[in-house]
Amino acid sequence: MHIIGTAGHVDHGKSSLVIALTGHNPDRLIEEQRRGMTLDLGFAPLRYPDGIEAGIIDVPGHERFLHNMLAGAAGMELLLLVIDASEGPKPQTFEHLHILNFLNVARAIIVLTKIDLVDADARATAAELARDAVRATFAQDAPLIEVSTVTGEGIESLKAAIHDILAALPARRPQAPAYLPVDRVFALAGHGTIVTGTLMQGVISSGDTLALQPSGLRARVKSLQIFGQGVAQASGGSRVAVNIPNVEVSQIGRGEALVAVREFEPARELEVDFFALPSAISLLRRRMPVRVHIGSAEIPGQLRFAHAPPIDGSACRAQVLLWRPAVFYPGLRIIVRRMSPKDLLGGAVVRGAVTGQATMRNDEASATADKAADELRADIDFSDAPTGAAEALDVVNATSLNPLSAARIAARANVAQWLAEAALAWLLEHGRIVRVEKPLEYVSREAFDAAFASADAAMRERHAQSPWRLGITPSEAAAAVDVPEPLALRLLHAWRDDGRVAVRAGLWHAPDFTPSLSTAQTAFFSAQVAVSGDLPFLPHSYEAVAQAAAARSRDTAEALASLLAVGAFVRVGDDLYRRSQIEKAQKAIAAVIAEKGSATMAQLRDVLGTSRKYALPLMEHFDSIGFTLRDGDLRRLRSTAKARG
Ligand SMILES: Nc1nc2c(ncn2[C@@H]2O[C@H](COP(=O)(O)OP(=O)(O)OP(=O)(O)O)[C@@H](O)[C@H]2O)c(=O)[nH]1
Ligand SMILES: [Mg+2]
């Protein structure tokens, strides 16, 4: 289903044309029928025998109701530009045309109405003026069809022309998350709240739970109608009435959007490509108060250009700050008017929310970034990739090392989350993106590898310069990669899972690295932690050794930490042993227990030849590492296998 829109000056015959095409009067308000003037949006279905169908949005022509016209304008795919043959183009002909030009309406038909009122010459003149009016807009090559709703002349050929265009229109992003700007809200006796709007993208099914945004209310879809007919499902481009009985009418206003729950987060700062209306260029300021028409909402805000305002109608990077939050998706078209008077300034295509890291980039920088994204995916074969894989990859590549959740990626790629998840799994499997844990998020493969190269260089430099040291701290890794420490830690864990780094005692090192002491350090520790020939199992005081090492130099203190981490020294409480002491003690203990099956503390102390003060903690250490086992007053070996280890 597709959406056709009317546009044109007041009284040029838009509503009459809709009646002639569909048999439905779009002017539903009594006031409209009494005054013969459209005040608010009207809707009518257009169905063809071959199943092609469309909804026509009839807009008011009077300039006082432009805000209503704007609420319905987003989402139009085919424009019927209505021009009275007896009057020719008038101000709102141009204004509507410009607005729809900005909204990127793809196709148009120029409809010259009331031809029964003019002679052939006047008709030809009106046709010429109409052609002039659409020059340099999307409608410049549109067919022009002359009609009269009084005599019926031209109506059938107009219907045929509409049919051919509809048949050729592409489908509307069913893979995207549902987004329906609400343009009417009312209660129906026995049913409760109904909201209507054009489903801009995605699919809505009865039974779905959606969100009204920016209010955040959950809305359960009880049933759906498209032009009065109940349907189980509506897809992008449909004019839909959605029954959401769990929400009160008073809780919803025009301007809310009914959207998929997880993919949309209301935001107030938008990054956009702005297109100025050429006649409004002199009004533009670097920062100016504006009214923004986004979906069906009209929100005051500020338009900001990075540098000077644009000097022509070509795309210009800008930010839009809204006074109230709104939901949007990349590619959504918005209209920007001056705060007061409300002149049309231009239109804009939303790129996304302004994110913390991306300060406003100028056009040159964004062009470079776009080119980089193209290059990154140029060599990938997406032919067997799930829907949205290319979009998700662009999003992840664009955010580089800032991890993004699946929900965020879905939102920025404008792909429904369940599809985005399948796309991410595919990209992971093909090595195009990388996941980091806690929480589970994704980063770009290129950025991840580049970050590793920096961390690896810092690590190897440390190994070369301070070979006695175990490695680098997360904060040193963070400095090397230039990211915050918590992120550095997540990256380090991911590299460890890849086998590219290892960690010992909180210090990160190359997997093949073992610390080695300088000759001077070795001599220092040989002297400090000497083993006495008489008392081979006597430990040293850890505190005393640590203080002596620290007093000597920081390097020496680091070397002590390394000796402990690699197990060359073993710390038991305050007692410091060499590994050889521990190993010999284990042998001696194993021998004495093996002989008798068990040993008392006194017997073990005698074997060790030390006092109870040292023997007791050491035996508790052996218990704790699973070497021995306490059995009342006795010690046994836990198992022969472990005794050997
Ligand atoms: N003679 C003649 N009159 C027409 C024709 N089409 C519309 N009219 C008359 O023109 C007047 C305006 O028609 P509408 O269809 O209400 O015009 P509109 O463009 O919808 O007006 P707004 O919604 O107020 O902008 C009405 O009195 C119609 O009867 C036509 O083809 N021939
Ligand atoms: Mg009308």
XYZ file of C-alpha atoms and ligand atoms in Angstrom:
678
model
C 0.000 0.000 0.000
C 1.190 3.497 -0.827
C 0.343 7.022 0.159
C -0.780 9.653 -2.277
C -1.031 13.244 -1.162
C -2.845 16.231 -2.541
C -1.358 19.695 -2.417
C -2.223 23.080 -3.796
C -3.751 26.455 -3.138
C -7.015 26.929 -1.281
C -10.150 26.133 -3.305
C -8.245 24.744 -6.292
C -10.307 21.577 -6.155
C -8.259 19.076 -4.105
C -11.101 17.612 -2.070
C -13.421 17.488 -5.091
C -10.713 15.576 -6.933
C -10.403 13.047 -4.112
C -14.171 12.480 -4.236
C -14.045 12.058 -8.020
C -11.227 9.508 -7.727
C -12.476 7.496 -4.764
C -16.111 8.252 -4.090
C -15.152 9.202 -0.522
C -15.474 12.696 0.848
C -12.243 13.484 2.705
C -13.824 16.479 4.416
C -15.211 14.564 7.380
C -15.800 17.522 9.722
C -19.277 19.093 9.613
C -17.556 22.458 9.767
C -15.541 21.557 6.643
C -18.609 20.443 4.746
C -20.523 23.571 5.778
C -17.705 25.938 4.781
C -16.635 23.967 1.723
C -13.075 24.259 2.936
C -10.651 21.681 4.242
C -9.402 22.513 7.754
C -7.597 19.346 8.728
C -6.237 16.269 7.049
C -8.687 13.976 5.286
C -8.171 10.464 4.056
C -9.683 8.285 1.364
C -8.826 4.884 -0.059
C -8.132 4.338 -3.732
C -8.470 0.738 -4.904
C -7.927 -0.794 -8.307
C -9.454 -4.056 -9.525
C -5.987 -5.638 -9.831
C -5.386 -5.251 -6.090
C -3.179 -2.173 -6.185
C -4.287 0.191 -3.480
C -3.322 3.483 -2.000
C -4.494 5.962 0.559
C -4.994 9.571 -0.436
C -4.205 12.235 2.132
C -6.161 15.378 1.386
C -4.575 18.477 2.848
C -6.012 21.928 3.500
C -4.910 24.590 1.042
C -5.480 27.611 3.232
C -2.206 28.999 4.583
C -3.687 29.218 8.081
C -3.816 25.419 8.185
C -0.296 24.789 6.923
C 0.611 23.071 10.205
C -2.112 20.505 9.493
C -0.844 20.057 5.970
C 2.627 19.434 7.395
C 1.397 16.802 9.842
C 0.168 14.737 6.908
C 2.913 15.512 4.451
C 5.551 13.173 5.831
C 5.197 9.817 4.200
C 3.594 10.901 0.947
C 5.017 8.983 -1.991
C 3.046 10.366 -4.902
C 1.919 13.960 -5.046
C -1.136 15.205 -6.904
C -0.290 18.866 -7.358
C -3.672 20.467 -7.886
C -3.772 23.726 -9.872
C -6.974 25.532 -10.808
C -6.920 26.104 -14.593
C -8.831 29.351 -14.159
C -6.375 30.755 -11.593
C -3.012 29.165 -12.310
C -0.385 28.578 -9.608
C -0.830 30.623 -6.401
C 1.293 31.025 -3.215
C 0.385 27.746 -1.516
C 0.959 25.901 -4.793
C 4.608 26.862 -4.423
C 4.797 26.465 -0.678
C 3.353 22.949 -0.686
C 5.540 21.982 -3.593
C 8.676 23.120 -1.784
C 7.734 21.310 1.392
C 7.143 18.081 -0.493
C 10.352 18.602 -2.386
C 12.149 18.577 0.973
C 10.216 15.557 2.160
C 11.611 13.680 -0.786
C 8.333 12.678 -2.317
C 9.423 10.530 -5.194
C 6.767 11.076 -7.836
C 4.217 13.668 -8.865
C 1.346 14.300 -11.236
C 0.301 17.863 -12.029
C -3.476 18.017 -12.100
C -5.041 20.994 -13.836
C -8.586 21.219 -12.412
C -11.800 23.019 -13.337
C -11.050 22.868 -17.076
C -14.804 23.093 -17.697
C -14.537 26.746 -16.641
C -11.936 27.861 -19.208
C -11.437 27.869 -22.957
C -8.646 26.114 -24.807
C -6.333 29.149 -24.806
C -6.648 29.717 -21.069
C -6.083 25.994 -20.517
C -2.843 26.137 -22.479
C -1.691 29.210 -20.564
C -2.497 27.589 -17.230
C -0.598 24.473 -18.299
C 2.426 26.579 -19.208
C 2.358 28.424 -15.881
C 2.062 25.087 -14.087
C 5.154 23.782 -15.890
C 7.063 26.918 -14.865
C 6.023 26.436 -11.249
C 7.519 22.961 -10.965
C 10.798 23.750 -12.696
C 13.842 22.597 -10.709
C 11.748 20.499 -8.349
C 11.145 16.750 -8.191
C 7.925 17.396 -10.182
C 9.582 19.009 -13.176
C 9.118 15.996 -15.445
C 5.796 14.960 -13.958
C 2.880 14.240 -16.294
C 0.250 16.991 -16.499
C -3.351 15.874 -16.664
C -6.326 18.145 -17.255
C -9.549 17.261 -15.439
C -12.963 18.473 -14.477
C -14.761 16.952 -11.559
C -17.977 18.470 -12.879
C -17.931 16.852 -16.339
C -15.703 13.911 -15.359
C -13.284 14.722 -18.173
C -9.767 13.440 -17.570
C -10.611 11.534 -14.383
C -10.156 8.096 -15.950
C -6.819 8.975 -17.516
C -5.678 10.434 -14.175
C -6.671 7.166 -12.478
C -4.691 5.215 -15.047
C -1.630 7.443 -14.612
C -1.805 7.021 -10.818
C -2.097 3.262 -11.248
C 1.049 3.045 -13.354
C 3.090 5.068 -10.901
C 1.848 3.067 -7.898
C 2.686 -0.197 -9.608
C 6.284 0.957 -10.049
C 6.857 2.322 -6.525
C 9.291 0.346 -4.378
C 8.084 -1.329 -1.162
C 8.628 0.600 2.047
C 11.335 -0.813 4.325
C 9.471 -3.700 5.967
C 12.718 -4.643 7.766
C 12.807 -1.328 9.601
C 11.308 -0.871 13.070
C 7.695 0.344 13.001
C 7.281 4.135 13.028
C 3.846 5.728 12.826
C 3.504 9.449 13.558
C 0.115 9.905 15.183
C -1.997 12.521 13.423
C -5.388 11.784 15.008
C -6.490 10.387 18.347
C -10.057 9.593 19.335
C -12.142 7.173 21.346
C -14.646 4.839 19.753
C -17.527 3.611 21.905
C -16.949 -0.011 22.826
C -13.374 -0.006 21.541
C -11.501 2.695 23.371
C -8.598 4.664 22.046
C -7.827 4.754 18.340
C -4.801 6.493 16.844
C -4.319 7.026 13.144
C -1.375 7.876 10.979
C 0.746 6.821 8.055
C 2.985 3.892 8.886
C 6.229 5.344 7.583
C 8.160 2.086 7.771
C 8.110 -1.340 9.336
C 5.182 -3.616 10.062
C 2.486 -3.496 12.755
C 0.473 -6.602 13.654
C -2.440 -6.984 16.003
C -1.178 -8.249 19.338
C 2.046 -6.218 19.083
C 3.200 -4.141 21.988
C 4.463 -0.799 20.782
C 5.557 2.393 22.474
C 4.114 5.867 22.241
C 7.049 8.242 22.101
C 8.287 10.528 23.472
C 5.879 9.809 26.368
C 7.183 6.247 26.624
C 3.739 4.711 27.240
C 3.360 1.078 26.228
C 0.530 0.512 23.777
C -0.956 -2.922 23.152
C -2.359 -3.230 19.644
C -5.790 -4.832 19.945
C -6.779 -4.421 16.318
C -5.897 -2.588 13.125
C -7.843 -1.068 10.281
C -6.823 0.239 6.909
C -9.558 2.488 5.553
C -12.301 0.866 7.560
C -11.278 -2.724 6.901
C -9.937 -4.848 9.704
C -6.502 -6.304 8.942
C -4.150 -8.518 10.930
C -1.101 -6.667 9.758
C -0.209 -3.332 8.190
C 3.013 -2.611 6.372
C 4.958 0.535 5.553
C 3.036 3.094 3.536
C -0.382 2.202 4.910
C -2.813 4.654 6.418
C -3.614 2.829 9.610
C -6.074 3.155 12.472
C -4.703 1.357 15.504
C -6.878 0.375 18.455
C -4.856 0.703 21.656
C -7.455 0.361 24.433
C -4.942 0.321 27.288
C -4.020 3.981 26.749
C -6.375 6.894 27.463
C -7.110 9.410 24.719
C -6.093 12.208 27.079
C -2.624 10.683 27.387
C -1.843 11.073 23.684
C -1.484 14.134 21.537
C -0.748 14.747 17.879
C 2.993 14.631 17.583
C 3.457 11.405 19.474
C 4.709 8.519 17.397
C 3.636 4.906 17.779
C 6.855 2.960 17.357
C 8.665 -0.319 17.953
C 9.581 -0.598 21.622
C 13.308 -1.188 21.684
C 14.771 0.693 18.756
C 13.701 4.243 19.542
C 14.981 6.494 22.255
C 13.625 10.040 22.438
C 16.353 12.610 21.897
C 16.592 16.358 21.558
C 19.674 16.802 19.411
C 19.694 15.702 15.808
C 22.486 15.550 13.302
C 21.014 16.418 9.879
C 21.725 17.257 6.269
C 19.905 20.520 5.748
C 18.601 21.698 2.378
C 17.797 25.386 2.257
C 14.860 26.750 0.316
C 16.698 29.036 -2.135
C 14.343 31.946 -1.490
C 14.967 31.646 2.278
C 18.777 31.685 2.180
C 19.011 35.335 3.221
C 17.008 34.501 6.360
C 19.434 31.845 7.583
C 21.683 32.540 10.550
C 24.385 30.376 12.047
C 22.143 29.695 15.013
C 18.498 30.488 14.755
C 15.235 29.694 16.491
C 13.036 27.481 14.349
C 9.961 25.296 14.317
C 10.678 21.760 13.342
C 8.074 19.466 11.813
C 9.171 15.961 12.620
C 6.726 13.143 11.977
C 3.419 14.703 13.005
C 4.994 16.881 15.687
C 5.728 20.582 15.513
C 8.514 21.362 17.970
C 10.290 24.640 18.616
C 14.041 24.463 18.601
C 17.267 25.815 17.232
C 18.971 25.208 13.906
C 22.783 25.325 14.079
C 25.313 25.279 11.318
C 28.881 24.221 12.013
C 30.270 27.244 10.213
C 28.428 29.757 8.089
C 24.851 29.058 6.980
C 24.542 27.582 3.487
C 24.707 29.831 0.445
C 22.686 27.605 -1.856
C 20.212 24.755 -1.764
C 22.745 21.935 -1.625
C 23.117 19.623 1.380
C 24.719 21.232 4.422
C 25.601 19.502 7.688
C 23.704 20.986 10.642
C 22.336 20.199 14.063
C 18.776 20.641 15.205
C 18.193 21.110 18.931
C 14.614 20.498 19.982
C 12.952 21.985 23.013
C 11.062 18.735 23.487
C 12.358 15.251 22.729
C 11.227 13.319 19.680
C 11.867 9.934 18.117
C 13.285 9.628 14.623
C 15.339 7.357 12.424
C 18.158 7.951 9.962
C 16.690 8.994 6.642
C 13.578 10.595 8.141
C 12.740 13.879 6.447
C 11.874 16.921 8.501
C 10.715 20.435 7.685
C 12.200 23.546 9.235
C 10.328 26.841 9.459
C 11.327 30.163 10.947
C 10.015 30.686 14.464
C 8.265 33.917 13.607
C 7.091 34.746 11.044
C 6.724 31.128 10.074
C 8.524 31.202 6.747
C 9.586 27.906 5.309
C 13.386 27.708 5.597
C 14.105 24.301 4.235
C 14.072 20.600 4.856
C 16.493 18.164 6.347
C 17.312 14.497 6.315
C 17.998 13.074 9.761
C 21.346 11.327 10.080
C 20.865 10.374 13.718
C 21.015 11.661 17.249
C 23.975 13.818 18.142
C 26.211 11.455 20.045
C 28.641 12.399 22.763
C 31.738 11.659 20.784
C 30.727 13.194 17.476
C 31.025 16.916 17.754
C 29.616 18.661 14.781
C 31.673 17.593 11.824
C 32.019 19.800 8.828
C 30.977 18.533 5.448
C 34.501 17.704 4.409
C 35.124 15.532 7.468
C 31.812 13.743 7.054
C 32.554 13.113 3.382
C 35.849 11.511 4.413
C 34.059 9.386 6.991
C 31.454 8.309 4.445
C 34.200 7.342 2.024
C 35.988 5.357 4.704
C 32.754 3.466 5.446
C 32.364 2.661 1.751
C 35.901 1.340 1.587
C 35.449 -0.790 4.668
C 32.627 -2.707 3.137
C 33.756 -2.655 -0.476
C 35.408 -6.073 -0.314
C 32.579 -7.854 1.459
C 30.206 -10.174 -0.311
C 26.835 -9.466 1.254
C 24.938 -11.778 -1.099
C 24.232 -14.389 1.571
C 24.062 -11.874 4.420
C 20.877 -11.327 6.400
C 18.881 -8.142 5.863
C 20.484 -5.144 7.448
C 24.026 -6.556 7.613
C 25.517 -3.809 5.444
C 23.676 -1.111 7.413
C 24.699 -2.595 10.765
C 28.314 -2.806 9.605
C 28.287 0.856 8.577
C 26.955 1.829 11.995
C 29.575 -0.187 13.856
C 32.380 1.079 11.629
C 31.229 4.656 12.058
C 31.378 4.440 15.838
C 34.772 2.777 15.688
C 35.882 1.808 19.200
C 32.778 2.950 21.060
C 30.960 -0.253 21.870
C 27.311 -0.332 20.825
C 24.549 -2.651 21.987
C 22.422 -4.549 19.494
C 19.523 -2.196 20.279
C 21.607 0.884 19.523
C 22.908 -0.612 16.320
C 19.367 -1.522 15.283
C 18.213 2.046 15.934
C 21.069 3.675 14.090
C 20.873 1.253 11.190
C 17.091 1.673 11.196
C 16.577 -2.064 11.165
C 14.246 -3.954 13.512
C 16.202 -5.366 16.427
C 15.531 -9.044 15.762
C 16.873 -8.572 12.249
C 19.824 -6.571 13.508
C 20.716 -9.418 15.854
C 20.824 -11.903 12.988
C 22.900 -9.425 10.980
C 25.339 -8.973 13.874
C 25.735 -12.724 14.275
C 26.613 -12.964 10.591
C 29.096 -10.085 10.802
C 30.718 -11.674 13.866
C 30.989 -15.016 12.171
C 32.628 -13.379 9.154
C 35.038 -11.520 11.386
C 33.749 -8.101 10.352
C 32.925 -6.889 13.841
C 34.081 -7.865 17.294
C 32.158 -8.355 20.484
C 33.261 -7.133 23.851
C 31.678 -8.375 27.047
C 30.046 -6.932 30.122
C 27.795 -5.699 28.755
C 27.711 -7.542 25.441
C 28.401 -4.908 22.789
C 30.085 -4.603 19.420
C 33.008 -2.660 18.011
C 34.533 -2.304 14.596
C 37.036 -4.980 13.587
C 39.421 -2.410 12.110
C 39.316 -0.190 15.188
C 39.703 -3.236 17.451
C 42.780 -4.425 15.565
C 44.262 -0.938 15.402
C 43.724 -0.570 19.153
C 45.431 -3.911 19.679
C 48.404 -2.757 17.625
C 48.779 0.275 19.934
C 48.361 -1.757 23.115
C 50.698 -4.451 21.818
C 53.374 -1.888 20.971
C 53.089 -0.369 24.453
C 53.282 -3.828 25.996
C 56.321 -4.920 23.993
C 58.070 -1.664 24.648
C 57.508 -2.246 28.339
C 58.811 -5.809 28.044
C 61.944 -4.543 26.290
C 62.595 -1.658 28.642
C 61.579 -3.266 31.922
C 61.977 -7.004 31.365
C 61.675 -7.624 35.112
C 58.169 -6.252 35.106
C 55.153 -8.469 34.392
C 53.465 -6.167 31.906
C 51.264 -3.134 31.707
C 48.331 -2.004 33.829
C 44.870 -1.439 32.318
C 45.417 2.269 32.776
C 48.656 2.103 30.776
C 46.798 0.174 28.089
C 44.064 2.829 28.165
C 46.631 5.559 27.617
C 48.234 3.638 24.752
C 44.906 3.088 22.989
C 43.500 6.457 24.027
C 40.261 5.166 25.521
C 38.841 5.286 29.054
C 40.187 2.609 31.384
C 36.965 0.571 31.734
C 36.848 0.214 27.949
C 40.562 -0.697 27.844
C 39.856 -3.480 30.322
C 37.029 -4.840 28.168
C 39.299 -4.776 25.133
C 42.114 -6.505 27.047
C 39.729 -9.305 28.003
C 38.665 -9.670 24.376
C 42.309 -9.864 23.260
C 42.963 -12.436 25.950
C 40.061 -14.508 24.593
C 41.747 -14.231 21.165
C 45.021 -15.468 22.713
C 46.768 -12.205 21.854
C 47.529 -11.110 25.412
C 47.812 -12.789 28.799
C 47.384 -11.455 32.283
C 49.144 -12.221 35.546
C 48.571 -10.451 38.835
C 46.578 -7.724 37.106
C 49.363 -6.929 34.650
C 48.928 -7.601 30.953
C 51.657 -9.032 28.782
C 52.435 -10.732 25.509
C 51.516 -14.435 25.710
C 55.120 -15.530 25.119
C 56.646 -13.176 27.674
C 58.215 -14.170 31.018
C 59.867 -11.526 33.138
C 63.622 -11.714 33.726
C 65.634 -9.871 36.344
C 68.766 -7.835 35.758
C 72.035 -9.127 37.220
C 71.879 -6.498 39.919
C 68.295 -7.410 40.832
C 69.160 -11.106 40.922
C 72.070 -10.354 43.201
C 69.882 -8.208 45.433
C 67.259 -10.913 45.916
C 69.885 -13.654 46.323
C 71.227 -11.676 49.227
C 67.848 -10.598 50.631
C 66.179 -13.987 50.362
C 69.131 -16.234 51.008
C 68.509 -19.809 52.114
C 70.385 -20.890 55.162
C 72.222 -24.221 54.919
C 71.288 -25.070 58.493
C 67.664 -24.066 58.320
C 66.651 -24.730 54.704
C 62.931 -24.179 55.420
C 63.228 -20.935 57.336
C 61.298 -18.145 55.553
C 62.064 -14.422 55.348
C 59.710 -11.677 56.379
C 57.790 -10.514 53.329
C 57.389 -7.020 54.809
C 61.105 -6.710 55.403
C 61.999 -7.822 51.872
C 59.318 -5.615 50.313
C 60.564 -2.604 52.262
C 64.152 -3.255 51.315
C 63.170 -3.640 47.657
C 61.080 -0.455 47.702
C 63.905 1.404 49.430
C 66.307 0.311 46.730
C 64.220 1.356 43.702
C 60.821 1.138 42.079
C 62.235 -1.340 39.568
C 63.304 -3.602 42.415
C 59.809 -3.452 43.914
C 58.381 -4.376 40.495
C 60.835 -7.238 40.231
C 59.627 -8.584 43.581
C 56.034 -8.475 42.337
C 57.128 -10.424 39.252
C 58.982 -13.038 41.283
C 55.806 -13.590 43.287
C 53.560 -13.616 40.239
C 55.611 -16.211 38.369
C 55.927 -18.295 41.544
C 59.673 -17.946 42.042
C 58.813 -16.607 45.480
C 55.838 -17.797 47.487
C 54.185 -15.659 50.077
C 52.486 -17.391 53.020
C 51.062 -14.709 55.306
C 54.076 -12.587 56.154
C 56.460 -15.447 55.401
C 58.354 -15.366 52.120
C 59.760 -18.592 50.685
C 61.650 -19.402 47.556
C 59.996 -21.889 45.265
C 62.845 -24.363 45.862
C 62.152 -24.231 49.615
C 58.495 -24.980 49.089
C 59.242 -27.852 46.704
C 61.756 -29.399 49.053
C 59.374 -28.987 51.986
C 56.661 -30.785 50.045
C 59.027 -33.672 49.299
C 60.075 -33.969 52.902
C 56.503 -33.852 54.139
C 55.332 -36.343 51.528
C 58.071 -38.720 52.589
C 57.249 -38.584 56.284
C 53.510 -38.931 55.786
C 53.945 -41.729 53.237
C 55.882 -43.681 55.805
C 53.226 -43.543 58.553
C 50.054 -42.655 56.654
C 49.757 -39.434 58.645
C 51.782 -37.003 60.728
C 51.159 -34.698 63.677
C 51.947 -31.011 63.624
C 54.867 -31.628 65.982
C 56.321 -34.264 63.632
C 55.974 -31.980 60.655
C 57.553 -29.077 62.496
C 60.523 -31.324 63.262
C 60.810 -32.293 59.596
C 60.829 -28.645 58.618
C 63.201 -27.804 61.410
C 61.437 -24.525 62.114
C 59.192 -23.320 64.899
C 55.442 -23.774 65.081
C 55.104 -20.074 64.193
C 56.304 -20.861 60.619
C 55.230 -24.467 60.311
C 51.553 -23.865 61.078
C 50.881 -21.251 58.352
C 52.919 -23.290 55.878
C 50.852 -26.425 56.567
C 47.659 -24.377 56.208
C 49.023 -23.172 52.875
C 49.608 -26.781 51.824
C 46.060 -27.617 52.882
C 44.728 -24.692 50.875
C 46.537 -25.701 47.678
C 45.219 -29.247 48.041
C 48.514 -30.883 48.897
C 47.661 -31.977 52.424
C 44.456 -32.639 54.280
C 43.709 -31.962 57.913
C 42.187 -34.837 59.854
C 41.743 -33.819 63.518
C 45.259 -33.394 64.860
C 46.751 -35.263 61.930
C 47.775 -34.319 58.382
C 47.400 -36.710 55.493
C 48.236 -36.376 51.804
C 45.216 -35.402 49.777
C 46.279 -37.628 46.907
C 49.501 -38.917 45.493
C 48.787 -37.272 42.185
C 48.477 -33.877 43.821
C 51.494 -34.469 46.031
C 53.575 -34.730 42.883
C 52.088 -31.619 41.385
N -16.549 23.976 -12.140
C -15.756 23.249 -11.355
N -15.726 23.498 -10.060
C -14.944 22.742 -9.290
C -14.159 21.700 -9.811
N -13.447 21.138 -8.799
C -13.805 21.805 -7.674
N -14.708 22.759 -7.949
C -15.292 23.697 -6.999
O -14.272 24.461 -6.413
C -14.560 24.733 -5.056
C -13.427 24.279 -4.190
O -13.272 22.893 -4.285
P -12.564 22.020 -3.138
O -12.469 20.669 -3.711
O -13.252 22.179 -1.859
O -11.199 22.751 -3.091
P -9.992 22.414 -2.119
O -8.780 22.542 -2.933
O -10.232 21.122 -1.459
O -10.063 23.571 -1.080
P -9.337 23.638 0.352
O -9.400 22.275 0.880
O -10.068 24.587 1.152
O -7.972 24.070 0.053
C -15.842 23.991 -4.741
O -16.917 24.878 -4.802
C -15.925 22.952 -5.836
O -17.300 22.622 -6.185
C -14.222 21.476 -11.220
O -13.525 20.612 -11.776
N -15.041 22.273 -11.947
Mg -10.205 20.643 0.420
